[in-house]
XYZ file of C-alpha atoms in Angstrom:
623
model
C 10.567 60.017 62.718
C 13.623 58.256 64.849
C 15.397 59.808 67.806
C 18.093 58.502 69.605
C 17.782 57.822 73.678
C 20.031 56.151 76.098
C 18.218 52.756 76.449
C 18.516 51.610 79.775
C 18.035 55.281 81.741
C 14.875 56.132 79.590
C 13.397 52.179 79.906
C 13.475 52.173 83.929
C 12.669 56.027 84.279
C 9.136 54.554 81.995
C 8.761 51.891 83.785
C 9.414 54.099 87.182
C 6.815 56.580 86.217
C 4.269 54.486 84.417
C 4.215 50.872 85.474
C 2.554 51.398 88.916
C 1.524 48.100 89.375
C 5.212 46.376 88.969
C 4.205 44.066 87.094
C 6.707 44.594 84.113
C 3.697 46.082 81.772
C 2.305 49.360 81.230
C -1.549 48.306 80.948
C -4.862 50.426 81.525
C -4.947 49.313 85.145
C -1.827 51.490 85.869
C -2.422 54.805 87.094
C 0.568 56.871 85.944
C 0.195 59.996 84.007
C 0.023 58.343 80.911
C 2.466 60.680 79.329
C 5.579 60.105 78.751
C 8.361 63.013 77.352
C 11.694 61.405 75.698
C 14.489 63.662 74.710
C 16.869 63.302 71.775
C 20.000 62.652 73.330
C 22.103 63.824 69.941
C 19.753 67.006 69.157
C 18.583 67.664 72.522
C 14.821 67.852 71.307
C 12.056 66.680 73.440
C 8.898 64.390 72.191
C 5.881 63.471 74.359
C 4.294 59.873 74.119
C 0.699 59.747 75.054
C -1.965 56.960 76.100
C -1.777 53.484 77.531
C -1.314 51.867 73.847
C 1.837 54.081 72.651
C 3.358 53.975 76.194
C 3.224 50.049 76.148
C 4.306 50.345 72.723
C 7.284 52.733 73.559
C 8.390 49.762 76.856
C 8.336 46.597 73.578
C 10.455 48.828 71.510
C 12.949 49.605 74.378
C 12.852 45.953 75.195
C 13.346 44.816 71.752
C 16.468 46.769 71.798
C 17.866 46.174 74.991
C 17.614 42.384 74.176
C 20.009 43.159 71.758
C 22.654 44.653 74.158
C 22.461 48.292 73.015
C 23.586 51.225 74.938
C 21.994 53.974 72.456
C 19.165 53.317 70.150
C 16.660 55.285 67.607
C 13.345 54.903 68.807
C 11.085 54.844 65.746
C 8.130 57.092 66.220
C 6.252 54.750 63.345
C 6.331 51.597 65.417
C 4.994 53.609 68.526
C 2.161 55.411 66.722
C 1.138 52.333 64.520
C -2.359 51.238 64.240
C -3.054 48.056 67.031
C -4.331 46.306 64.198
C -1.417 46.398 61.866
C 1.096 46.042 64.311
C -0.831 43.007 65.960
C -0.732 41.342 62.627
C 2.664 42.412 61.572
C 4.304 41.200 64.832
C 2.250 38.227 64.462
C 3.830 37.171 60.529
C 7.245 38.786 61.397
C 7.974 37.669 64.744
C 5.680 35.272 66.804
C 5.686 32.133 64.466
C 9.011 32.384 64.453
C 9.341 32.399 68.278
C 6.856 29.591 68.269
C 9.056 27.155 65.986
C 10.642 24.432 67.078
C 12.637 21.280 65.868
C 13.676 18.201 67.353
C 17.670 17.924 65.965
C 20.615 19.378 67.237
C 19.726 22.742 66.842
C 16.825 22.299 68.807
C 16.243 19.257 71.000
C 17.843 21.772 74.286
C 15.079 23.680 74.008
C 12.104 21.260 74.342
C 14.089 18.949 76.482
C 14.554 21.782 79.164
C 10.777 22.947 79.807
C 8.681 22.383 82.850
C 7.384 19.336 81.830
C 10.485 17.368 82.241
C 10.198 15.395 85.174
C 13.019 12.564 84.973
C 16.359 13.516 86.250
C 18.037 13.510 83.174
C 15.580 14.289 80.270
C 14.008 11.430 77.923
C 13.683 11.102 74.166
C 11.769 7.743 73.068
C 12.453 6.722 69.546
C 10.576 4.535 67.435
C 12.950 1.502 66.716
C 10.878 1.521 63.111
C 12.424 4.834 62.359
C 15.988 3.865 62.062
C 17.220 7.223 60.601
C 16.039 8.368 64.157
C 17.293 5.808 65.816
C 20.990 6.283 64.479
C 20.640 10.114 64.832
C 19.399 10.722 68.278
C 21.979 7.915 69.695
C 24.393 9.581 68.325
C 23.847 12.834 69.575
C 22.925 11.633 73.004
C 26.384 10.547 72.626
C 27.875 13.258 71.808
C 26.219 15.186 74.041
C 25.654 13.098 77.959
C 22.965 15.138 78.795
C 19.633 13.297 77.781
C 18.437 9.911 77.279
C 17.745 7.972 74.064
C 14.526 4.849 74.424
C 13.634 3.079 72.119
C 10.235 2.802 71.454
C 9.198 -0.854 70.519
C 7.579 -1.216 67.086
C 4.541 -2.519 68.274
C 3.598 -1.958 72.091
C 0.350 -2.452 74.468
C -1.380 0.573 76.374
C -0.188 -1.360 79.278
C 3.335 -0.595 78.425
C 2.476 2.645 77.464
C 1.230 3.063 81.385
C 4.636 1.839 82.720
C 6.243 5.087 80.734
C 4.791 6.965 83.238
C 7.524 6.568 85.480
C 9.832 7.997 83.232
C 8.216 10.191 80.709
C 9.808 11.800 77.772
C 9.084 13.446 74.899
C 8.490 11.405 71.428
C 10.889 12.092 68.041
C 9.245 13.962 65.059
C 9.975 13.639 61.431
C 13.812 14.126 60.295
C 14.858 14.931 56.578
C 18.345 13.753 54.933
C 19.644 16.056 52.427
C 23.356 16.537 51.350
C 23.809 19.070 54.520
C 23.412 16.130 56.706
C 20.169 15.267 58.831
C 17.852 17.632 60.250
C 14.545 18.181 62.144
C 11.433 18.479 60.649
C 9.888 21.803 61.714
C 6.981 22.462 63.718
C 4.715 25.719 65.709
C 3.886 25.139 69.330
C 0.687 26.903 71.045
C 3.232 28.510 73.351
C 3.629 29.332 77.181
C 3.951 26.158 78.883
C 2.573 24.169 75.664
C 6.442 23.632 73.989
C 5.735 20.555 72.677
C 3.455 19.642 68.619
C -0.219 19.820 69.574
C -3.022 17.515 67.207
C -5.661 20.641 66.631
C -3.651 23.291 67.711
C -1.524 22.301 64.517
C -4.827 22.471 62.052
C -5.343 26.306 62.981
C -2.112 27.323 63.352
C -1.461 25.931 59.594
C -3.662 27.890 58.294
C -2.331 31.018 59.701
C 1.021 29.941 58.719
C -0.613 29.785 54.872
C -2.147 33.044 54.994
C 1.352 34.438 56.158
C 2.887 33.340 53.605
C 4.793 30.324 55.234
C 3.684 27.365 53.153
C 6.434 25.492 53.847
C 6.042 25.551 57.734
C 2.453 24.228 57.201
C 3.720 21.230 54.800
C 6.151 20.596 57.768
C 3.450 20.316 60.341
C 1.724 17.720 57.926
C 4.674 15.962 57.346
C 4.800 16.098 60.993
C 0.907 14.782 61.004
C 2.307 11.979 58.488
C 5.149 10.713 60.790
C 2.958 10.328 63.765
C 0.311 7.814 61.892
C 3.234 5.878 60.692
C 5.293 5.495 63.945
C 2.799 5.955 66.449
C -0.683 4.952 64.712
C -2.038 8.271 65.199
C -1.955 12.205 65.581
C -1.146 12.088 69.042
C -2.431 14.770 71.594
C 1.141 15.740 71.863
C 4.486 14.385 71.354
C 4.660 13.218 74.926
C 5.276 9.643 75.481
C 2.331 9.913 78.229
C -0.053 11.193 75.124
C 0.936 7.553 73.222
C -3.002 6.675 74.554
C -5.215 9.214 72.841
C -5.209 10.938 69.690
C -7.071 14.604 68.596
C -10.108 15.838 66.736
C -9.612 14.465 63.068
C -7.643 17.687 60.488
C -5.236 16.293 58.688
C -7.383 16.167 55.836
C -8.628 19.406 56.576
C -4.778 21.093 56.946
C -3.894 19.211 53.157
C -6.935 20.420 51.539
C -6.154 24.124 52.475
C -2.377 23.220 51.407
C -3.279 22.078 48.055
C -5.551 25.037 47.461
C -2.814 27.276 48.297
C -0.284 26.066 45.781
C -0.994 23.367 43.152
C 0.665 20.418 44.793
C 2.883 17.762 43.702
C 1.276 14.547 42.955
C 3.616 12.146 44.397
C 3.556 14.205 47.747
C -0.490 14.561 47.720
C -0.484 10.468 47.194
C 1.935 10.404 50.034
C -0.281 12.217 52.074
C -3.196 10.778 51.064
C -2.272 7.230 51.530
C -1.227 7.744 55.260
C -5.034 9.642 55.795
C -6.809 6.843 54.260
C -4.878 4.662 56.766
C -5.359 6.997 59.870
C -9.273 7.074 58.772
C -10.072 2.957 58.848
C -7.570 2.142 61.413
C -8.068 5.142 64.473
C -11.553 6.091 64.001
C -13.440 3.361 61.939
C -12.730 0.486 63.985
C -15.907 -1.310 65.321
C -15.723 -1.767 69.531
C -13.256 0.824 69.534
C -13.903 4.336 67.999
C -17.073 3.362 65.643
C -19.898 2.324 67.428
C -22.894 0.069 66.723
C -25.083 3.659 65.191
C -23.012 3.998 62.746
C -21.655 7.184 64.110
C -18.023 7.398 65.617
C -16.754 8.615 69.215
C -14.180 9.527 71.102
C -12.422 6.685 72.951
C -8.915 6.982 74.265
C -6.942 4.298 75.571
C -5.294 3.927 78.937
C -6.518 3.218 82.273
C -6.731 5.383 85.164
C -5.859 9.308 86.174
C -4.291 11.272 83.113
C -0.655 11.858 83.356
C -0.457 15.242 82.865
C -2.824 16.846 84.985
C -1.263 18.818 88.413
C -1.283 17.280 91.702
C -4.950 17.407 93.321
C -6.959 18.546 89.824
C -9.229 15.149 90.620
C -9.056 15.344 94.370
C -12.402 15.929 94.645
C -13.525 12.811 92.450
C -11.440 10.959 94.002
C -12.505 11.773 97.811
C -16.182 9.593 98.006
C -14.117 6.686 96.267
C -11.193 6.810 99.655
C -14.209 7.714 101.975
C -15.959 4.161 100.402
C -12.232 2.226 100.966
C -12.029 4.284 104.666
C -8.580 5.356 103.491
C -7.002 9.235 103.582
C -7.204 10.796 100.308
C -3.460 10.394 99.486
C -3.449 6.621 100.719
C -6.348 5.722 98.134
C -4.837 7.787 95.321
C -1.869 6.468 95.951
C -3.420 2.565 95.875
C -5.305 3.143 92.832
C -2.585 4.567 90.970
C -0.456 1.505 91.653
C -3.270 -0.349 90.632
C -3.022 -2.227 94.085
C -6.751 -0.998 94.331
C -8.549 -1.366 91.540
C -12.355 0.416 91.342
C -14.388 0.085 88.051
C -16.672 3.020 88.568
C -13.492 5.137 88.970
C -12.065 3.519 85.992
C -14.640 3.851 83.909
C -14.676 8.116 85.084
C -11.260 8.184 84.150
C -12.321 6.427 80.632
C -14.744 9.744 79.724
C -12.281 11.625 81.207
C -9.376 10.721 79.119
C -11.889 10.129 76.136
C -12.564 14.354 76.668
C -9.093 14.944 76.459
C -8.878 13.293 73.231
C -11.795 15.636 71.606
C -9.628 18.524 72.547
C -12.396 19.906 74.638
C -10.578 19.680 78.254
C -12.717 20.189 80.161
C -16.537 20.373 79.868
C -19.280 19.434 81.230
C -21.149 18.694 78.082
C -18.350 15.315 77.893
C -17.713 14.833 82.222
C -18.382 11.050 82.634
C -20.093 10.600 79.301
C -17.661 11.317 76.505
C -16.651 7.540 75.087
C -20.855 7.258 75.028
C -21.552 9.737 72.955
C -21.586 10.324 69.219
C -20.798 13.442 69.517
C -21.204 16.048 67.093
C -17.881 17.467 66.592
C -15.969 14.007 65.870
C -18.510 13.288 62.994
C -18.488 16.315 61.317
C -14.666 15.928 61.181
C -15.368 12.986 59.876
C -17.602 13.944 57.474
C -15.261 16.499 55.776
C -12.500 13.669 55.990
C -14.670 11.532 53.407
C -15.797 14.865 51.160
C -11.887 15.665 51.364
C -10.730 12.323 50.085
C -13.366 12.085 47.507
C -12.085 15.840 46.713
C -8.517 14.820 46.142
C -9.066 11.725 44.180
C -11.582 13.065 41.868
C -9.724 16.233 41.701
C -5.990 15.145 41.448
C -5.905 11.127 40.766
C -8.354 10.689 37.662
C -11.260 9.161 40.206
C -8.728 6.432 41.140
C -6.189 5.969 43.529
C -4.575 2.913 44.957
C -3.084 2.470 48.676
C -2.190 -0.566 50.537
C -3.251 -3.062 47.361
C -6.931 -1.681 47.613
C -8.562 0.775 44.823
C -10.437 3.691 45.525
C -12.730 6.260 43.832
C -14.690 9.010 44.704
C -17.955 8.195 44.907
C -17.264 5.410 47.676
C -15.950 8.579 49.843
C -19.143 10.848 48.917
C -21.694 7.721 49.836
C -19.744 7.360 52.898
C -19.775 10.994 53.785
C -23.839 10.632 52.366
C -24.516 7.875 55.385
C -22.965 9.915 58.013
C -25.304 12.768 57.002
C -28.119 10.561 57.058
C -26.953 9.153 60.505
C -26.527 12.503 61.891
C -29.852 13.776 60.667
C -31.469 10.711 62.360
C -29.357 10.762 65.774
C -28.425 14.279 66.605
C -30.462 16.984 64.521
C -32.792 18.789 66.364
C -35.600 19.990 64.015
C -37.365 22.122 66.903
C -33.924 23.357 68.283
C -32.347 23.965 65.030
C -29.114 22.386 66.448
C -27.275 19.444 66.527
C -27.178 17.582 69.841
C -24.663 14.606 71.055
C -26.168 11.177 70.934
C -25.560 9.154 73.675
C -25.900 5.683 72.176
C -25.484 3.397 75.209
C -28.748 5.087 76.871
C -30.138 5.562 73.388
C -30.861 9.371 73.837
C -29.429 12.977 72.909
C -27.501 14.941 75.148
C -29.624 18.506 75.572
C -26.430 20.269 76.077
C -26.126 23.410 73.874
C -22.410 23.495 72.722
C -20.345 25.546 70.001
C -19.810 22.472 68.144
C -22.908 22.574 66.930
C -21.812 24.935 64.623
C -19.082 21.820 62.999
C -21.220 20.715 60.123
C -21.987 24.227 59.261
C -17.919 24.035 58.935
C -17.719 20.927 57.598
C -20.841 21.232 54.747
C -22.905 18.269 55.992
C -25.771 20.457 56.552
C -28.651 21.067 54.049
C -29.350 25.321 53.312
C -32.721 25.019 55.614
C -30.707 23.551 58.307
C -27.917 25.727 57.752
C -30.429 28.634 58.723
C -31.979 27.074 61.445
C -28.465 27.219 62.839
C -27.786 31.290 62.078
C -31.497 31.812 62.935
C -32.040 29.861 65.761
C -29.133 28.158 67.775
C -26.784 30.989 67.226
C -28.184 34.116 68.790
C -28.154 31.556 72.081
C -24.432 31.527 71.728
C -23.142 34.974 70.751
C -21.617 37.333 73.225
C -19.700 40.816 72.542
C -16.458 39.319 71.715
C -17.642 36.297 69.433
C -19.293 32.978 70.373
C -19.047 31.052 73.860
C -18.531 26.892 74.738
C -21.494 26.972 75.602
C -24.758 28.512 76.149
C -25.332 30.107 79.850
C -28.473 27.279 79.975
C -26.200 24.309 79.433
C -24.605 24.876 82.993
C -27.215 26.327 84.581
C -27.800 23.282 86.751
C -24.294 22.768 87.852
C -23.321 23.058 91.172
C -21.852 26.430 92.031
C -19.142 25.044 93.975
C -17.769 22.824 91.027
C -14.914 24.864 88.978
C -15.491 26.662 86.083
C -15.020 24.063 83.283
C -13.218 26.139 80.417
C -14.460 25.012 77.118
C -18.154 26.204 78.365
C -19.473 29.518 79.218
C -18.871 32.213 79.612
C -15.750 30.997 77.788
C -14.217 31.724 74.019
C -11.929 29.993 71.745
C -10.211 30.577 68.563
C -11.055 27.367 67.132
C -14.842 27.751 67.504
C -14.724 30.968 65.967
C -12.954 29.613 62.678
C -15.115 26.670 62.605
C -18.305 29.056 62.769
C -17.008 31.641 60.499
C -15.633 28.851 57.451
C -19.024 27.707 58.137
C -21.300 30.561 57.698
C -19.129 31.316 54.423
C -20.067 27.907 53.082
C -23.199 28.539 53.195
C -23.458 32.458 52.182
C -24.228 34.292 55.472
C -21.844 36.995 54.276
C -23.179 39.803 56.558
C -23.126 37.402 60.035
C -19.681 36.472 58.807
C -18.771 40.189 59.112
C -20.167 40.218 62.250
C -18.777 37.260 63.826
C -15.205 38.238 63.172
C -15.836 41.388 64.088
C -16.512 40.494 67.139
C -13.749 38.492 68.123
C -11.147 40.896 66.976
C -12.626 43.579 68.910
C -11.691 41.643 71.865
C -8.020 40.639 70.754
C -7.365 44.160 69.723
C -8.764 45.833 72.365
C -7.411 43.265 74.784
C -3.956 43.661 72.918
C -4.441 47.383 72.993
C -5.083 47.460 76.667
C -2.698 44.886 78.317
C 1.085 45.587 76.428
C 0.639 43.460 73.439
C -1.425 40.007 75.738
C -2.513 37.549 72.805
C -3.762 34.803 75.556
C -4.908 30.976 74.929
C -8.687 31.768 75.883
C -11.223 34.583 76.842
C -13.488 35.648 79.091
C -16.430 36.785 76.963
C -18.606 37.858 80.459
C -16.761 40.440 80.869
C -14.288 41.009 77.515
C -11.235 39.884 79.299
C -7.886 37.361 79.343
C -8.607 37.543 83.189
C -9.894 34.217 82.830
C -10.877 32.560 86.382
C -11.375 29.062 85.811
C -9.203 25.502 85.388
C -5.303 25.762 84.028
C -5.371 29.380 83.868
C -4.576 31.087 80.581
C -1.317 30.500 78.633
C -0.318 33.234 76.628
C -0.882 36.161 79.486
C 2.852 35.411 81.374
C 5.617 37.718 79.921
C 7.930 40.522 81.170
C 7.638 43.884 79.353
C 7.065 42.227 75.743
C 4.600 39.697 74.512
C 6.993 37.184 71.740
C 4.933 34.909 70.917
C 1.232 35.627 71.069
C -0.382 32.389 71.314
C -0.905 29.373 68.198
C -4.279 29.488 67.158
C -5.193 32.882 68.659
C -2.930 34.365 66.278
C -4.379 32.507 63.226
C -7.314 33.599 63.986
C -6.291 37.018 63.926
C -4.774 36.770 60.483
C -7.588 34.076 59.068
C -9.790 36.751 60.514
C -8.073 39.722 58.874
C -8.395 38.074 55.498
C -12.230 37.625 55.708
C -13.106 40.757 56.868
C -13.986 43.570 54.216
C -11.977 47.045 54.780
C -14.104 49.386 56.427
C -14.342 46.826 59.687
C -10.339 46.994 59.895
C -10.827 50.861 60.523
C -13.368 50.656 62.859
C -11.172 47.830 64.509
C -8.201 50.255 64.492
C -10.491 52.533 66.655
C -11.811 49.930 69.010
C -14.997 50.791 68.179
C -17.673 48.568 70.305
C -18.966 46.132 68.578
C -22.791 46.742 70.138
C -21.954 49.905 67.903
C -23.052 47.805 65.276
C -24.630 44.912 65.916
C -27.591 44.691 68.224
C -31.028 42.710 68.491
């Protein structure tokens, strides 16, 4: 059913009526009537809208068409009446990757360039000088255009160099294609919010999203993407900032072309493409003794650079950074100041900043599991990625390239990648399995002993296959029920921080905090290994608490959750992206929203109607 209303009159007289709180929502906090009566303005017929849900659902459709300059519009009852969980999904496949897409070419560039990351006064582009297609391009269009800045990234460059960026940072060219239409950009998704720039992990999750919605060749971009950042840069970067040039991100690539090539048979010169460049990324970023492989056996995290993190906000270390000035007797601003410059030079601070920056490259930023220890540890997460990088390539060669396949003059075959991925088992059986535990903890190898902090990624081999069946359900059994809340699984267990000081801010990747990424990981995981009924349960969980928090708050798909207390409301470090809109949510957030639909697709069909309901998930499940 459609009737036709005078836009603008019957969106403020809503919003008048029902949007108490002014904050450009209608949400269950409000404490209008909750009923809403529209009148046909051709027929003269009245409707009522009822509830939170199809009043917030009434203010997007208004918006949606007021955005589009109309005077008069139908309202369509369907839209307003349908079920959170299709309409979640639907907006997320027909509207918020599309939202989220960006390229770097001229139909495209003005909108990264102007975001609130930009600090010089006229906005920066570096360039590798080896991509001369790039080069030509983006000179010419900076040209054309006087408004931004071509550099020229050298070829080959220190981390010191790297450092003097700092002063002038920019953001860092992606892939282009050539065709007969000319040259253009290379697509890619952005987390969203304040994130408008190609994340390393974000990328993994969002691709697979992206391949359950049908997009497959958005999630070949972001590889191609993945591709040209190894070959111009020497690794997936954080982000394509030129500040980001000193760290890379948890290890997917691998993971992203697998679940490409089991989508859609691929084409062999593009696999070998592919292939070739992961091989490269594998010996040269993380298998590189000193640097990324330690003397265990076992890899780490270990980013370069020296020093405070670009990117953080003014004062986020001020309270590391305060007993350091007190030691110097200078005021807090005078030391940081010193130290940035390098005029003052500390090597307990530098090696903090070391871990810190280390942390950052995991993706984990921040927790305390990784706080001044992170380029010590083996940790668990990096070598499971690992792990599944060497199954993966012995997948695709055995599977695709007759059990041999040549890059850079050197021959490979399969079983050299499965006897690999068989030592890193053994490795982490020996270093970080915890028979009595049933988990995996992080090895610190410098002091020779495992970290006792109980973190999600303990769940990662489950993901990546490394473990046998009995430790498989030592995990479910045992480490698991520490780790489950009502909306899905925490950072952390509630022990692991127990000891930190209650004055110290809420790190984010720890409890009582969830993330979409440690959800997929668990549930691919506990399909692996044939947990089919705690797989139900799991993603049950956590889209009980997008749905209902969807339901509840106009549409909110944030970056994070608060699994205390079920909410977005998240009170801890950087906030949470995703929850800042006016009237309409557009975009959702990256891997939130692949996790709804990844969810969606591994859930049998008598949970979706219980989901449709927002029916508690303690309902169900219960010790």
């Amino acid at each position: 059913m459609k009737i036709v209303v005078e836009i603008d009159a019957v969106f403020e007289q809503l919003l008048l009526q029902e949007d108490t709180d002014q904050d450009k929502k209608i949400t269950k906090e409000d404490t209008g009537p909750r009923r809403f009566e529209l009148i046909d303005s051709v027929k003269n017929t009245q409707f009522v809208v009822e509830g939170t849900y199809h009043l917030s659902n009434l203010l997007q459709e208004l918006a949606e068409m007021r955005q589009q300059g109309l005077v008069y519009g139908e309202v369509n009852f369907d839209r307003i009446q349908e079920p959170p969980v299709e309409r979640i999904s639907r907006k997320i496949r027909e509207s918020y990757w599309d939202e989220l897409t960006r390229v770097i070419d001229s139909d495209g560039l003005q909108k990264i360039l102007e975001d609130e990351k930009t600090t010089n006064t006229i906005p920066t582009l570096y360039v590798s000088e080896k991509d001369k297609q790039g080069v030509t391009y983006f000179s010419a269009l900076e040209k054309e255009w006087g408004n931004f800045k071509v550099a020229i990234l050298p070829e080959k460059y220190s981390m010191d160099y790297v450092e003097t960026l700092n002063t002038k940072p920019g953001l860092l060219a992606l892939a282009t294609s050539h065709d007969e239409k000319g040259i253009k950009g290379v697509p890619f998704v952005v987390p969203g919010g304040r994130f408008n720039e190609m994340y390393g992990w974000d990328s993994y999750f969002i691709g697979l999203g992206l391949l359950i919605d049908g997009k497959l060749d958005l999630a070949k971009a972001i590889a191609t993407n993945f591709k040209y950042q190894i070959e111009y840069y020497g690794k997936i970067l954080n982000a394509n900032r030129s500040y980001y040039l000193t760290r890379t991100q948890p290890p997917l690539y691998s993971s992203l072309l697998r679940a490409i090539v089991d989508h859609e048979k691929p084409d062999s010169a593009w696999l070998a493409s592919h292939l070739e460049t992961i091989i490269e990324e594998y010996h040269s970023v993380w298998m590189v003794m000193g640097e990324r492989l330690t003397p265990t056996g076992l890899s780490r995290y270990k980013a370069d650079g020296i020093g405070m993190p670009f990117e953080v906000e003014p004062g986020h270390f001020d309270e590391v950074l305060e007993p350091f000035a007190q030691k110097y007797q200078l005021p807090l601003r005078e030391f940081e100041k010193k130290y940035l410059e390098r005029t003052l030079v500390d090597p307990e601070l530098d090696q903090y900043f070391i871990h810190d920056r280390s942390m950052r490259e995991s993706g984990h930023d921040t927790t305390n599991r990784l706080i001044n220890s992170c380029a010590n540890l083996n940790s668990v997460d990096i070598n499971s990625f690992l792990y599944k990088y060497e199954i993966d390539i012995a997948y695709f060669i055995a599977t695709y390239f007759e059990d041999t396949f040549i890059s850079q003059n050197k021959t490979y075959a399969a079983q050299e990648w499965l006897d690999k991925a068989k030592m890193r088992k053994a490795l982490m059986d020996k270093y970080c399995w915890n028979e009595t535990e049933g988990m995996y903890f992080d090895y610190d190898f410098v002091h020779q002993k495992s970290l006792p902090f109980e973190a999600a990624s303990t769940f990662f081999p489950l993901w990546a296959g490394l473990c046998s069946q009995d430790q498989a359900v030592k995990l479910v059994e045992k480490a698991l029920p520490k780790f489950v809340m009502t909306g899905g699984i925490a950072g952390s267990t509630a022990k692991s921080i127990a000891h930190i000081n209650l004055e110290d801010p809420l790190r984010q990747w720890d409890y009582p905090f969830g993330w979409a990424p440690h959800q997929m990981l668990l549930w691919e995981g506990l399909k692996n290994y044939g947990f089919e009924s705690k797989l139900q349960e799991m993603v049950y969980r956590w889209l009980w608490l997008i749905t209902t928090n969807a339901v509840d708050y106009n549409g909110t798909i944030p970056e994070k959750f608060d699994l205390e207390i079920s909410s977005h409301k998240v009170f801890a470090e950087y906030g949470n992206v995703g929850t800042e809109f006016d009237y309409i949510a557009k975009e959702g957030f990256g891997w939130v929203n692949a996790s709804y639909q990844c969810g969606l697709s591994l859930l049998a069909p008598k949970w979706k109607g219980y989901l449709n309901q927002q029916i508690h998930p303690d309902y169900f499940f219960y010790d």
